[in-house]
Amino acid sequence: MIYSKLRRASLPAGIALILASPFAAQAQEAAPAEDATTLDKIVVTGSNIPRTSTETASPVQVITRQEIDRTGKNTVAEYLQTITADGAGSIPKSFGNGFAGGGAGVSLRGLGAGSTLVLLNGRRLAPFGLADDGQKVFTDLSTIPLEAVERIDVLKDGASAIYGSDAIAGVVNVILRKDFTGVVVKGSYGTSGDSDGNQRKGSITAGIGDLAEDGYNFFASLEASKTDSIGVSDRRNRKWIGTGDTRPWGYAVGTNLPGRITGGGTGAGGGPSGAVENPNTGLFESLPGCAALSDVTPQDAAGGCLWDVGKFRDLSPQEEYLNFFSRGTFAFNDNAELYTEFSYSKKKTVFHNTPSGVSGAWGYPGGPVNANDPGPGATMLGAGHPDNPFGEAVRLRYTAFDVGPRTVNNESDLVRFLVGVKGTAGAWDYDVGLLHSETSLTNSRKGFLQYSHVLTALSDPNSPVGYWRIGDDSGLNSQALYDYISPTIMAKGETKLDIFDAKASRSLMDMAGGAMGLAVGLEWRKQSVSLTPQTFTDVGDIIGLGYSAYAGTEEVGSAYAELVAPVLESLELNAAVRVDSYKGGETSTTPKFGVKWKPADWIALRGTYAEGFRAPNPAENGTGGLAAFSTANDPVRCAAPGHEPQDCDAGPIALITSPNPDLKPEKSKSYTVGLVLDPTPTTSLTLDAFRIKRTDEIFGGSSDAAIAAGGANVIRGTNDIPGTPNSGTILAVLVGYENASSTTVEGFDFDARQRFDLGNAGKLSLDLQWTRINSFEREDVDGTRHEFAGTHGNCDVTNCIGTPKNRVNFGATWDIGSFSVSSVVNWRDSIKNVSEEADTDCANHFADGTDAPNGCELKSFYTIDLSARWRPTDAWEIFGSVANVTDRIAPLDPLTYGAINYNPLDFSGAIGRYYTIGAKYSFN
């Protein structure tokens, strides 16, 4: 049997590490001897041609299961967000109140989760039910069962010629087990050094049948986990991590300590006692009761009622999930087999955030809602309201402690089914598959306030639920009132993906370096996504909540071909081309070329050129729209005489964005040049330089450019700084999706691995990965250039986490007898606390006006993770890990909006030391 011959083949250790495709067991060539030499072959990620050499022209980072296990990470997403090639635009679980809360994505090269293609066993999954930032459709990594993962391949160059749309920055191919026999049961328990965030996790994997002997194999893996939430206030022992009050570290009262009265009383933030505008003076003053409602000290010298956002917000959400994966393989005969895969994932997340205020500004498709400033939209405390001391209607600021925190609950399901046939027919190896995948998501929210009902309950004496009593008197309210002003709201998202693909490969002829290989294929793909808007947000009736809705279908037919030519023993050339034709849209042709020169066994030079594209997704060119929140600097307010120091800091704004049916695909050109050295059998070094230029970027318009231009697209409040007309706080900026910019990323990846045989002392393995970003430059349509490398930008990408120039991971594993001990160090470089390199003013300032943090620089940060494994018998394995073993605290970062006072890159430094212990038992 051909398949059993391949299964028994003894592959070198290097091949075992780089097997990179669901087709690794693909059949051996059966071409006649006079046409080509028949050799055992494998397939690597980024190519469809089976080959005897696992080292290709493209740089591929192969992550073994052992490398994942030694970190103690509990999900695929948690691990991938620590690799050095990940960057801005990845989606952390700390950002549970974002548009894509509950999902988890990876962003290679910092180009966004939508430009990184994620595959499962070489094929796509239906995207997550919520688009990141309301725009970027991405694959949720948390639906992939970690216990079934065999390895993960990260292809670090453009791969649209092989895989089609979305592979601009690279490809993450998660490889699951192909077969399994026996039963393995595994369980673990984790807890933090503060005895919270507890995780219970269990799995069972079982399989029967040997494909070579029995002609079939079937196995299934089931894992389930539940993790408790951690609140920000649970980390009050970790300095700034557990509080929104950064005054002890030199900062002024900031956005995470709201409720102050500003401008001598001309402005006020929402507080738990409430503040009203005195009709006699025109200035805001607090209502009584602050001392009983807020424990913040010292309080606002101007008379406001300060409160700490950390009291309500989660640092890490509550999560529970169930992941199931099964695969069956059945041999028809010696030359063909049927395979099937079935996956099911169910996930629930609950994230708590601060209580809602009754005023503010937010957007919806009809425009911005301004509940702050004088006018018909202002939130008023009615003349007859019993908590109104003035007897006439007055403007109100109030944070609804009595309603409680806003809670976001996501429940998502994913189903994926694949059936295919592969084998050998004459000189051809073939693989034909049919895939269906779909997701369903319900995003329900509690604690949000319905604007129209709030206005009624605060000002209308004929309110159906009576007056809403506030502050000290909130205990007088009925449950019916709270049901009236704060109903449960929800949105529903659905995605579907259907794919039929057929590919075939063969050897064409013998060349000096081996057999020339050819692969050809066809693919039909249909993807639909839809998201209903959160209840009432389509009419702007939920205070402080943006709008996101979209619907559309994408259908594409593709044809591709690939050729590998080993023209000399030392020289291999390869080329690929793909044509993707979109129904009702454009046709994209994307080529790729590669070369590998190996003048000696211990050295190789390689390089690639690839073009790529990302087609507009339905959130960008379909129906619907987006009203979101971002941060921006206000040059007008900052330059006004008499401004306050915080007027020069980046502040929150509403961004209202409309879809554009005339969008063109984003396109890219990527280049890599690399050196591979194997100076000894135990030493491996690779250095790959890369350059990616993405053009025609689909971008929601530049808020900075719109603010600089001014005009009708910038909507300001009425709180002008005296003496400077039209200097009110920016409420909203109106932009539209457009092919408006280009981005060029340049840098290099370095990978070093060394093994030592220590004799009776065992074996020691060391590895290091280093990614350097030399330049991350965006050019706007008007020619303006923005350099983000080494800064806190690009803030137009998720979370404003920044672009460190250097990220390094260093790992060490010592194996001796039945014991294995590992350590992993994750380090990121410092970043300037500016939005881009050209900024001359720091993004944040201390209370005395000096740059913050000190030197306007977010310091570098590292964590050390330890893990150990012990196998007392062949059946038992005991394991444990300690994440952030030195309990280092993440640096204070006041700019990012993906977390409070720390950067999501430093999540482990916010949680603190975390312990996991578990056991695995194998039944044979």
Short mmCIF file of N, CA and C in Angstrom, two decimals, residues 862-864 882-889 913:
data_model
loop_
_atom_site.label_atom_id
_atom_site.label_comp_id
_atom_site.label_asym_id
_atom_site.label_seq_id
_atom_site.Cartn_x
_atom_site.Cartn_y
_atom_site.Cartn_z
N TYR A 862 9.61 42.77 29.87
CA TYR A 862 9.78 41.35 29.60
C TYR A 862 9.12 40.54 30.71
N THR A 863 8.77 39.31 30.38
CA THR A 863 8.30 38.35 31.37
C THR A 863 9.03 37.05 31.16
N ILE A 864 9.12 36.26 32.22
CA ILE A 864 9.74 34.94 32.17
C ILE A 864 8.69 33.91 32.57
N VAL A 882 4.49 28.26 35.52
CA VAL A 882 4.34 29.54 36.22
C VAL A 882 4.59 30.63 35.20
N ALA A 883 3.55 31.37 34.85
CA ALA A 883 3.70 32.49 33.93
C ALA A 883 4.11 33.73 34.72
N ASN A 884 4.98 34.55 34.11
CA ASN A 884 5.50 35.75 34.78
C ASN A 884 6.04 35.39 36.16
N VAL A 885 7.00 34.49 36.17
CA VAL A 885 7.49 33.92 37.42
C VAL A 885 8.09 34.98 38.34
N THR A 886 8.62 36.05 37.78
CA THR A 886 9.20 37.11 38.62
C THR A 886 8.17 38.17 39.01
N ASP A 887 6.92 37.99 38.58
CA ASP A 887 5.81 38.86 38.96
C ASP A 887 6.06 40.32 38.60
N ARG A 888 6.60 40.54 37.41
CA ARG A 888 6.88 41.91 36.98
C ARG A 888 5.57 42.64 36.63
N ILE A 889 5.54 43.92 36.92
CA ILE A 889 4.35 44.74 36.70
C ILE A 889 4.49 45.48 35.38
N ARG A 913 1.77 36.91 38.48
CA ARG A 913 2.18 35.51 38.46
C ARG A 913 0.95 34.61 38.34
#
